[in-house]
XYZ file of C-alpha atoms in Angstrom:
558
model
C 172.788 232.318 -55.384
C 174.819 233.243 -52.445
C 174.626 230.588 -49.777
C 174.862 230.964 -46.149
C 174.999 229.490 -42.721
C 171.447 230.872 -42.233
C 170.102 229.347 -45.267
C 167.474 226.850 -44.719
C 167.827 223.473 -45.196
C 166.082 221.860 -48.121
C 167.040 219.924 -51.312
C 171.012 219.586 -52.112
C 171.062 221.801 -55.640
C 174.201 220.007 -56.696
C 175.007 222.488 -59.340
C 176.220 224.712 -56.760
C 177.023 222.298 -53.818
C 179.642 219.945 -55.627
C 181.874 222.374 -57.178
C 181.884 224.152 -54.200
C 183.219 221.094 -52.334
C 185.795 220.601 -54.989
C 187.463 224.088 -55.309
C 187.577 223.996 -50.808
C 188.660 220.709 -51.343
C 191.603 221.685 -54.234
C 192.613 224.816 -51.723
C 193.339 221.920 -49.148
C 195.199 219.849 -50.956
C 198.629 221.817 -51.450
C 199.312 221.649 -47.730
C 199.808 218.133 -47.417
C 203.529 218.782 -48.548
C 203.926 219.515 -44.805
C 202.823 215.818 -44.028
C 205.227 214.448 -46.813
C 207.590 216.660 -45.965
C 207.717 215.247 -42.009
C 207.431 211.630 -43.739
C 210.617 211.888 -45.561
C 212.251 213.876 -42.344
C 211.489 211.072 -40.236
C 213.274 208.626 -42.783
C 210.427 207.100 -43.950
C 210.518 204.776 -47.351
C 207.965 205.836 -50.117
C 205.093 202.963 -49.307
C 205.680 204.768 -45.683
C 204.695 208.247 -46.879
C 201.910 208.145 -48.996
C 200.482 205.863 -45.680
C 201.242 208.531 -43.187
C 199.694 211.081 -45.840
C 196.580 208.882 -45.861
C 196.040 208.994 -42.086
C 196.773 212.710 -42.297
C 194.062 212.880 -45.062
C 191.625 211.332 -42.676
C 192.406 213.545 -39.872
C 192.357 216.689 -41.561
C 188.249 215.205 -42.698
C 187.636 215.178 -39.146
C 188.828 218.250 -37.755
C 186.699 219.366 -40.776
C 183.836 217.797 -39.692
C 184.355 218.950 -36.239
C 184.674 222.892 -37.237
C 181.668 222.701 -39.413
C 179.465 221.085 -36.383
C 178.559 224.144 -34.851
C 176.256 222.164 -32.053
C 176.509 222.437 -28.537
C 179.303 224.724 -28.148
C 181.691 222.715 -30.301
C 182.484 223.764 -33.755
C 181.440 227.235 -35.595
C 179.394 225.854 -37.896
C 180.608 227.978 -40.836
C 182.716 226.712 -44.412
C 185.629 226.365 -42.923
C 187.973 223.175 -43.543
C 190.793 222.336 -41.964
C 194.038 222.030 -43.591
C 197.905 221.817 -42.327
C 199.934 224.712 -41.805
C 203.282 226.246 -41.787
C 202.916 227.743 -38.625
C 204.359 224.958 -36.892
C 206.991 223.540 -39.980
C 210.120 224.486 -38.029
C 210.082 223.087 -34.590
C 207.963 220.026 -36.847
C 210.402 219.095 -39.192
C 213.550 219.136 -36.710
C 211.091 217.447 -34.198
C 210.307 214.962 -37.479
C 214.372 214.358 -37.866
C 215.449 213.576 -34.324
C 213.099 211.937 -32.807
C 210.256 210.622 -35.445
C 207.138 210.745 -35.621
C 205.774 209.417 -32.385
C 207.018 213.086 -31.347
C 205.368 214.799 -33.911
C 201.984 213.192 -32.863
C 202.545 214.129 -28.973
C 202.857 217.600 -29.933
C 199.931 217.842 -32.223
C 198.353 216.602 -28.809
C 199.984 219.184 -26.665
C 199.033 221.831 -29.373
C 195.248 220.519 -29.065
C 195.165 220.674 -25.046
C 196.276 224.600 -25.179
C 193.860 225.796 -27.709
C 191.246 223.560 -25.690
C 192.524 225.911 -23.091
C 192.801 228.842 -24.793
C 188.813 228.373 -26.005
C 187.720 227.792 -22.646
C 189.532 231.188 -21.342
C 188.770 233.116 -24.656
C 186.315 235.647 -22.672
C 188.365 236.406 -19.988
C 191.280 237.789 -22.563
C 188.821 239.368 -25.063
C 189.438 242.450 -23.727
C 193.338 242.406 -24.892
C 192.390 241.051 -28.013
C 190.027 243.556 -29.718
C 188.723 243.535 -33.681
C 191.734 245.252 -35.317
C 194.194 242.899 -33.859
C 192.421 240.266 -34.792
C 192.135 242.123 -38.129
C 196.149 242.260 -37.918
C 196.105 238.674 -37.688
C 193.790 238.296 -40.623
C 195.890 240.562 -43.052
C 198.984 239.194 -42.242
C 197.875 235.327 -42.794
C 196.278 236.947 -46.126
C 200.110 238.458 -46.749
C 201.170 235.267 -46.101
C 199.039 232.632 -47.837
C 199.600 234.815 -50.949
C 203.464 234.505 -50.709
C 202.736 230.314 -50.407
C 200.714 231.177 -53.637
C 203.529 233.068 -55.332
C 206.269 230.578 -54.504
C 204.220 227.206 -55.569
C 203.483 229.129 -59.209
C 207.078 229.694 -59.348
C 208.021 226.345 -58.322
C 210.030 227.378 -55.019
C 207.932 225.879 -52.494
C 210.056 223.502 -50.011
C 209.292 220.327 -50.884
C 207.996 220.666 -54.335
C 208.279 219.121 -57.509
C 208.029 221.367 -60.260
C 208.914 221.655 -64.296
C 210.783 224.324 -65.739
C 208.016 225.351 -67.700
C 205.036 224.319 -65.300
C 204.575 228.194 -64.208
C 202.774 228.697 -68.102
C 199.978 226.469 -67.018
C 199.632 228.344 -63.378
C 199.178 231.806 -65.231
C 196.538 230.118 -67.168
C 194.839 229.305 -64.567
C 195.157 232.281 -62.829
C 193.914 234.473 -65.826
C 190.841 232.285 -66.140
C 189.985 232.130 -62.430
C 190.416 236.235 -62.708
C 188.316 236.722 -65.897
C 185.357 234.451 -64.426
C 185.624 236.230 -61.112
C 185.110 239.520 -62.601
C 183.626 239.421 -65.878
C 181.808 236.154 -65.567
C 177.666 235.911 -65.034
C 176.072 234.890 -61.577
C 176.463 231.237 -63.123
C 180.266 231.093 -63.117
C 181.438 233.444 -60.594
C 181.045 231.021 -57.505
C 182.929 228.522 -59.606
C 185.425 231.054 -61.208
C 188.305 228.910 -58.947
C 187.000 225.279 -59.835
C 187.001 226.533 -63.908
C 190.652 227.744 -63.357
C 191.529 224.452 -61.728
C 190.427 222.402 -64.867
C 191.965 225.097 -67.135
C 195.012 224.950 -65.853
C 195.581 221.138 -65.616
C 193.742 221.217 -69.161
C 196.948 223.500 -70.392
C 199.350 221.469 -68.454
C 198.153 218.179 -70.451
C 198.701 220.290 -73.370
C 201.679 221.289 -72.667
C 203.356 217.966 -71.482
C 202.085 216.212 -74.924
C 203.743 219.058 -77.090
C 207.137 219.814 -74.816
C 207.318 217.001 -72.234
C 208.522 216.868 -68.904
C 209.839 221.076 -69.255
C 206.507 221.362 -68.879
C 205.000 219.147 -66.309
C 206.997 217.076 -63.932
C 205.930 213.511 -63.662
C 204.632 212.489 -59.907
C 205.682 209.541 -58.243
C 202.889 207.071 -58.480
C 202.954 204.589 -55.335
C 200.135 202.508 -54.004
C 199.998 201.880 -50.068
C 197.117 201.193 -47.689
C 196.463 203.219 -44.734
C 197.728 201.147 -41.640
C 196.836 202.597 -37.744
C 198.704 202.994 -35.508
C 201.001 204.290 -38.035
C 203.323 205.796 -35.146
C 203.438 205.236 -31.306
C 203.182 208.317 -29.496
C 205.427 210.131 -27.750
C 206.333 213.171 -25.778
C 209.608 215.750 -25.544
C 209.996 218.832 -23.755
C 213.250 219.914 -25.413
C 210.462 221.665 -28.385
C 207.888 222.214 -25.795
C 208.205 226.069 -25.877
C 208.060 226.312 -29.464
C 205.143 223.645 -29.573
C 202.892 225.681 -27.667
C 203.849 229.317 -28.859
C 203.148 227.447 -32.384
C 199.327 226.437 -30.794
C 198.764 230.126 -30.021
C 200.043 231.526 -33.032
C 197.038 228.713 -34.423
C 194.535 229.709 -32.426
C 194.929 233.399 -33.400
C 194.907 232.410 -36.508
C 191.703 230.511 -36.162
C 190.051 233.156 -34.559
C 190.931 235.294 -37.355
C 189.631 232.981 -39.862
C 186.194 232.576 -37.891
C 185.986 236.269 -37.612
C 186.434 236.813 -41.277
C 184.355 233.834 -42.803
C 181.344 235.024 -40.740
C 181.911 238.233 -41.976
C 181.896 237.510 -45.376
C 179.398 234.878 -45.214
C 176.840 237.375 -42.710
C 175.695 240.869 -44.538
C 174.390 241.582 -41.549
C 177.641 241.108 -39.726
C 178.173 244.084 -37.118
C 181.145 242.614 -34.817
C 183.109 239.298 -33.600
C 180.998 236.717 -32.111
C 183.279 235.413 -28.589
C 180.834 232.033 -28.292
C 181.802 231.139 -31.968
C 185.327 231.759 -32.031
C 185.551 230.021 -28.850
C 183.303 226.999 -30.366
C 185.962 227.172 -33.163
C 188.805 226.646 -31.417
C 186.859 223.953 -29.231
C 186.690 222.759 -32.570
C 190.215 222.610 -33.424
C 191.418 221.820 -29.902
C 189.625 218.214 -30.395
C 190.921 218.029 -33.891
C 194.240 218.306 -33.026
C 194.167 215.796 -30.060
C 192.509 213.463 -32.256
C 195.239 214.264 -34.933
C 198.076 212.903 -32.366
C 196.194 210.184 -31.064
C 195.995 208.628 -34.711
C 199.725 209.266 -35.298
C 199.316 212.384 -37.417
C 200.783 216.297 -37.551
C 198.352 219.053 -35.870
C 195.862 220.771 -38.183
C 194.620 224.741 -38.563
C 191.823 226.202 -40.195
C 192.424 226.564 -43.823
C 192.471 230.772 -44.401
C 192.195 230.476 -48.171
C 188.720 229.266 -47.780
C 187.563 232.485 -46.080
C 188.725 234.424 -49.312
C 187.014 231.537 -51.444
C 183.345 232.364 -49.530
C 183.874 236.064 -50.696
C 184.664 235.440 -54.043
C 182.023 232.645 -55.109
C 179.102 233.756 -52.329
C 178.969 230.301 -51.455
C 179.043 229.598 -47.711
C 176.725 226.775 -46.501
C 178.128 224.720 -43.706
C 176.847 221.692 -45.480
C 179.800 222.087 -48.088
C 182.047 222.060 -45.529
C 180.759 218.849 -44.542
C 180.903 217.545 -47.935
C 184.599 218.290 -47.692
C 185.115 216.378 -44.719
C 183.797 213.678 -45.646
C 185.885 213.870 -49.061
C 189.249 213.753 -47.559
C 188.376 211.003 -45.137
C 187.148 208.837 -48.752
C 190.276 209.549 -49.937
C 192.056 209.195 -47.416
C 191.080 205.501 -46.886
C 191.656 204.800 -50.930
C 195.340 203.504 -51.946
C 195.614 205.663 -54.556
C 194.581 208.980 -52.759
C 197.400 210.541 -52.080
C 199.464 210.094 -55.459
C 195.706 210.962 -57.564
C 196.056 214.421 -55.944
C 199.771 214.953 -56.843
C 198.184 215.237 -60.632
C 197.167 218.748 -60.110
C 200.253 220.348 -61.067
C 201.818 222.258 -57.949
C 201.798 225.588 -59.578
C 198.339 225.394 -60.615
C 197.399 224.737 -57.356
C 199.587 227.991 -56.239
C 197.217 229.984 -58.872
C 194.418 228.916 -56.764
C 195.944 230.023 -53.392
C 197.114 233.328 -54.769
C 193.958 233.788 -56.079
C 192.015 233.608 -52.763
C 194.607 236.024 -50.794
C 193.099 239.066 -51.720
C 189.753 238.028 -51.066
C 191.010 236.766 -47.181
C 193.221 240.536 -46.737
C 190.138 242.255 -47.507
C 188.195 240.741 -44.692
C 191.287 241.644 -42.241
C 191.343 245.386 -43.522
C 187.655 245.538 -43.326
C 188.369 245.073 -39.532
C 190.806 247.473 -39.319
C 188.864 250.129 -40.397
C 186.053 249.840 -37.899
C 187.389 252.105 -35.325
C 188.946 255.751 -35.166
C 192.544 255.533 -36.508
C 193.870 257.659 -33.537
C 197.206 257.973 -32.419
C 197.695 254.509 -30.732
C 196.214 252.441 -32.864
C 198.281 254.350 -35.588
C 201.225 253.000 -33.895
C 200.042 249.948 -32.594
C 198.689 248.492 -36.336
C 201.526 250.232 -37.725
C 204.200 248.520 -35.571
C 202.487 245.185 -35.930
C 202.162 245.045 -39.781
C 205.964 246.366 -40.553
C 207.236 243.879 -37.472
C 205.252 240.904 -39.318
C 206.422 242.334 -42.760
C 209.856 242.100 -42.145
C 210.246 238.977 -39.791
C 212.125 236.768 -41.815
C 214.755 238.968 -43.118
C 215.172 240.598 -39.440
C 215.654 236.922 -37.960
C 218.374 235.903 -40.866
C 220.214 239.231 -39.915
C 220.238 238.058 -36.342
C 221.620 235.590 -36.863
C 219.480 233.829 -33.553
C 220.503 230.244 -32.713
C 218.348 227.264 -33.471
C 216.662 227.415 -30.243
C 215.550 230.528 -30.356
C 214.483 229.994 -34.299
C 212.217 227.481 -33.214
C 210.540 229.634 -30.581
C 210.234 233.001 -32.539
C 209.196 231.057 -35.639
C 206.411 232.296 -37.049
C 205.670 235.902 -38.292
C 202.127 236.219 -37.548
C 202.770 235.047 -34.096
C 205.054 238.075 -33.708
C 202.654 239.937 -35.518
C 199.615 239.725 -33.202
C 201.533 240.219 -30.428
C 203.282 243.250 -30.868
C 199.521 244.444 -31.075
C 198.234 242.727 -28.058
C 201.087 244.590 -26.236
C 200.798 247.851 -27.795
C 197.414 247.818 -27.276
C 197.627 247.015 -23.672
C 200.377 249.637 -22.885
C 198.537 252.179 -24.554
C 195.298 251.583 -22.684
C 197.228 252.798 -19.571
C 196.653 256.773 -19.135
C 193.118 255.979 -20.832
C 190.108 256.334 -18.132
C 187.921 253.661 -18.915
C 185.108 255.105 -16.517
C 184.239 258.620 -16.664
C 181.357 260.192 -14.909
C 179.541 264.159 -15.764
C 176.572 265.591 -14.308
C 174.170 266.223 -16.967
C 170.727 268.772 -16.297
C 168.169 267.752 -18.763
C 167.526 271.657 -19.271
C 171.100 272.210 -21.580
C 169.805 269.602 -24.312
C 171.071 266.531 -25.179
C 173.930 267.482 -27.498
C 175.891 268.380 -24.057
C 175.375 264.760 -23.042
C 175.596 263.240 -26.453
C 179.708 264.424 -27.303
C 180.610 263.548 -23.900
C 179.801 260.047 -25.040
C 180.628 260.129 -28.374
C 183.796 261.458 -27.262
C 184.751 259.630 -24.469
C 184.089 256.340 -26.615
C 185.941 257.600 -29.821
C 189.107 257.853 -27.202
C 188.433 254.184 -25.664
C 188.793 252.955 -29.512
C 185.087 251.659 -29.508
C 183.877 250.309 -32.931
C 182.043 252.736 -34.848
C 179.278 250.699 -34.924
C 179.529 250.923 -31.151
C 179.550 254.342 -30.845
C 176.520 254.706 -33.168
C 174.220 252.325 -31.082
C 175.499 254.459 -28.133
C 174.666 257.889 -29.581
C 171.053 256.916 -30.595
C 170.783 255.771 -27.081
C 171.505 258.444 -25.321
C 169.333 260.554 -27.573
C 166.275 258.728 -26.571
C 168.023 258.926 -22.869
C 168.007 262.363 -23.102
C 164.367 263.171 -24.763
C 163.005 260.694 -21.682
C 164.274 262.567 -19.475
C 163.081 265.657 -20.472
C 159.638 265.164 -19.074
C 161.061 262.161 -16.770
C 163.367 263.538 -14.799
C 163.110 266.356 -11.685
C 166.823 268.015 -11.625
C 170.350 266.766 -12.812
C 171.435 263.585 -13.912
C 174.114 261.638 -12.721
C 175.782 259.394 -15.538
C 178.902 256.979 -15.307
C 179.954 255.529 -18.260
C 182.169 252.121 -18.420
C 184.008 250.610 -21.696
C 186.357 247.075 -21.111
C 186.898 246.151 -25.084
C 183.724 243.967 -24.429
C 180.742 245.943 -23.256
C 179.707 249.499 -23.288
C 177.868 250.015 -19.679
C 176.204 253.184 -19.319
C 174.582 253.652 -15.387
C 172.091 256.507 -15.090
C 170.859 257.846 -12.126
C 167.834 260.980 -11.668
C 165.634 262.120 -9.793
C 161.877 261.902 -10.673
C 159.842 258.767 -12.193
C 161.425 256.042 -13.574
C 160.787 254.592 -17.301
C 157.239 253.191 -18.470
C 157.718 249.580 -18.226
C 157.915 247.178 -21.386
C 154.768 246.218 -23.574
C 152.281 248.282 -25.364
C 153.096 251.723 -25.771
C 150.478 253.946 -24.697
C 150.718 257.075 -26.351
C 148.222 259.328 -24.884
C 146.378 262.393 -26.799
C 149.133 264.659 -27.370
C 153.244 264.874 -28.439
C 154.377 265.509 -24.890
C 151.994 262.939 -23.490
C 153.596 260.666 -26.155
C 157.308 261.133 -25.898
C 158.353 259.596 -22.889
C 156.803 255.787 -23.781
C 157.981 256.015 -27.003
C 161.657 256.839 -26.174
C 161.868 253.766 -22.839
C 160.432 251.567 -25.956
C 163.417 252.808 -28.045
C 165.928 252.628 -24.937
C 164.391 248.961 -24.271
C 164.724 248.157 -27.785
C 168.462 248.988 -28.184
C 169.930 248.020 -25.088
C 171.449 244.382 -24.805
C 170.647 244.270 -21.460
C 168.981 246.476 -19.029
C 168.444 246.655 -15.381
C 166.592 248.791 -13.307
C 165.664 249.604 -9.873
C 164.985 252.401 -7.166
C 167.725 253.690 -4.873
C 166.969 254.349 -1.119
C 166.782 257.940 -1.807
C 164.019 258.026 -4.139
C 166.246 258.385 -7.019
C 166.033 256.170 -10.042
C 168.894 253.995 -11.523
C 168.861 252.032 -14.523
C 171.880 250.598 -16.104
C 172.447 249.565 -19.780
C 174.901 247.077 -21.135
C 175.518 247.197 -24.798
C 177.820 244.374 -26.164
C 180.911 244.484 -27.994
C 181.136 240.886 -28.585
């Protein structure tokens, strides 16, 4: 059964709960090599490290707990853990090396403060960030948690530990998390990922006991118990720049993954919700702040688990909870850390790879809502190749470490190419246009001039559908409302869709129970201001000093 954040509460049916908690739970647990990697950057012994990772462990459980809230404006409430991310590794790991931890934490707390910013602000810029950039930023951390899952099946990750041989068990797993998702029955498709999991550490077992360490490398096992403060905090503005460009290049990526989990969890989903993207990154803000305060790196919203919602059906906030509350367990337990460096690091690739496909979908879904004209030809265009082929550009430049650590991050450069294009190319574009429209030349007149007018702004086509029906009903009121031509001004910000009509004659039948008299004509002006009432998001009405009626309708983009 496909869980989601509407379902109603009741019993826990465990059968479906706790492996769903484990497989989130396994995606998270291949990015703490960015906490061990800052451990052993910072100098630390190997007691030292597995501590730090245990504080990090706890951290990441409540920034978990925090996302999955989804009360009072804090949190989005959907499945969607936290985990760390390589969006910040660069200016991390040099931060990490000269000046130690203490700096690390102070700019997980500076990265915290500007995406508590950022969410407070998040309306005010919504119109420069519309659904296909954020479905830019969606494909391209898709793109790019894939490659993570390529390189850890390989064994080329930074910072890992891998066989020459261990990449046999990650196809394993693969295959079987593949078959299961496609072929299997409605009992193991939401755990097709957990079943690949235990497959492949089944075949690396197998495989050490008949070849030996060519198969599986052998973990370092070291006990250590979680100490706080671990670091004392501290602050440098030499990395500020990159810091913060880092905490945007999160937040986009947060919104992306808010956008796309309530998509995939939602089959009613139409369009972005602002309040819960901006709860979200309330969410994170806090998460991050707390994240420095106890001594540890900051924290993003872990992307794989969008893809893992769309390919088990399982997306009840409560696992996420369950998750949270996992990694803080662990966390406190000495042996927490080196009891998750068991699952082989390829195998865990196989389960990252896995959910990429699932996560791009989402993104191009988004893409696709709106008219593929010209600009956005060039503007999604521009963005993908530019993310595409950041790396290689920035080795061939050659740029100096100080600009590496500012331009560090492809998706960053990414979604803003498309904010930009998008904003240039809304100059030239008349966002309100007003016609005259006589009630005598039918509504089709009345009905392209909108369709077409929106179809240029780069509405949703969603939007434009609500719009059209609309000002159908518009036009059949006014048919036997209105007493000579119709003035209408139409008004598009990337946000809302105002339409303001103004006619002479009698205004609208007001709201309740539609009377509809003893014949068609005497019927179709009630029925229609019930449908206008009925689709509008907001409506206002009123009576000019003229005589003339005005009533002005608001449908949302949000």
């Amino acid at each position: 059964m496909a869980l989601t954040e509407r379902a109603p509460a009741g019993p826990l049916n465990w059968a479906v709960y706790a492996p769903a908690v484990l497989q989130h739970f396994g995606l998270g647990v291949v990015t703490l090599v960015v906490p061990r990697l800052l451990a052993q950057a910072a100098g630390l012994d190997a007691e030292g490290v597995e501590s730090y990772c245990q504080i990090a462990m706890i951290t990441v459980g409540i920034a978990t707990l925090l996302q999955a809230w989804g009360w009072r404006g804090i949190g989005s409430g959907l499945l969607l853990p936290a985990c760390f991310t390589g969006i910040y590794a660069a200016p991390l790991l040099a931060i990490a090396h000269a000046q130690g931890l203490g700096a690390v934490a102070g700019t997980a707390i500076i990265a915290g403060v500007t995406q508590l910013v950022l969410s407070r602000f998040l309306r005010h810029v919504r119109g420069f960030i519309p659904t296909d950039v954020i479905g830019v930023c969606v494909v391209m951390t898709g793109i790019a948690w894939g490659a993570i899952g390529l390189k850890l099946m390989w064994g080329v990750s930074p910072g890992q530990i891998s066989a020459p041989l261990e990449w046999i068990s990650a196809v394993i797993a693969l295959a079987v998390m593949i078959g299961f998702s496609v072929w299997g029955d409605s009992r193991t498709r939401p755990i097709a990922l957990l079943i690949g999991l235990c497959s492949g550490c089944l075949a690396a077992l197998l495989l050490y006991m008949v070849i030996g360490t060519q198969a599986v490398a052998q973990p370092g096992f070291v006990l250590a118990v979680p100490h706080w403060p671990v670091v004392a905090v501290s602050f440098s503005g030499a990395y500020l720049p990159g810091v913060m460009i880092g905490a945007v290049a999160s937040f986009l990526r947060m919104a992306g993954d808010v956008v796309a989990s309530h998509q995939v969890s939602d089959r009613s989903w139409k369009r972005p919700n602002t309040q819960m993207v901006a709860a979200g990154g309330l969410a994170e803000g806090l998460g991050n702040v707390i994240a420095g305060l106890m001594g540890s790196a900051p924290v993003n919203t872990n992307s794989g688990s969008v893809g893992l919602v769309a390919a088990s059906g399982v997306s009840a906030p409560r696992v996420a909870r369950g998750v949270g509350i996992m990694w803080i367990v662990f966390g406190l337990l000495p042996f927490g850390p080196p009891l998750l460096l068991l699952i082989p690091g390829a195998v865990q690739g196989a389960a990252v790879f896995f959910t990429a496909g699932f996560l791009m979908r989402a993104g191009i879904t988004m893409l696709t809502q709106r008219v593929f004209d010209n600009r956005r030809a060039i503007t999604l265009g521009s963005a993908l190749v530019v993310g595409l082929t950041f790396e290689e550009v920035r080795h061939a430049l050659a740029l100096p470490d100080e600009l590496n650590m500012v331009f560090s991050s492809a998706l960053l450069m990414s979604v803003t190419v498309a904010i930009l294009l998008n904003a240039v190319f809304r100059i030239g574009v008349k966002r309100r246009v007003t016609t005259s429209w006589d009630p005598a030349d039918g509504d089709d007149m009345l009905r392209v001039w909108m369709e077409s007018n929106a179809r240029q702004w780069g509405a949703r086509n969603d939007l434009v559908a609500r719009a059209d029906a609309l000002v159908e009903e518009f036009a059949q009121a006014m048919k036997v409302a209105a007493r000579g031509p119709t003035q209408v001004v139409a008004q598009y910000d990337e946000v809302a869709l105002r339409l303001d009509f103004t006619w002479p004659g009698e205004p609208l039948p007001g709201a309740g129970r539609v009377e509809l008299g003893n014949s068609v004509s005497d019927a179709t002006l009630p029925l229609a201001a019930a449908m206008i009432r009925h689709q509008a998001d907001h409506l206002v009405e009123s009576r000019l000093a003229d005589g003339r009626q005005r009533l002005i309708i608001t449908l949302d983009d949000l």
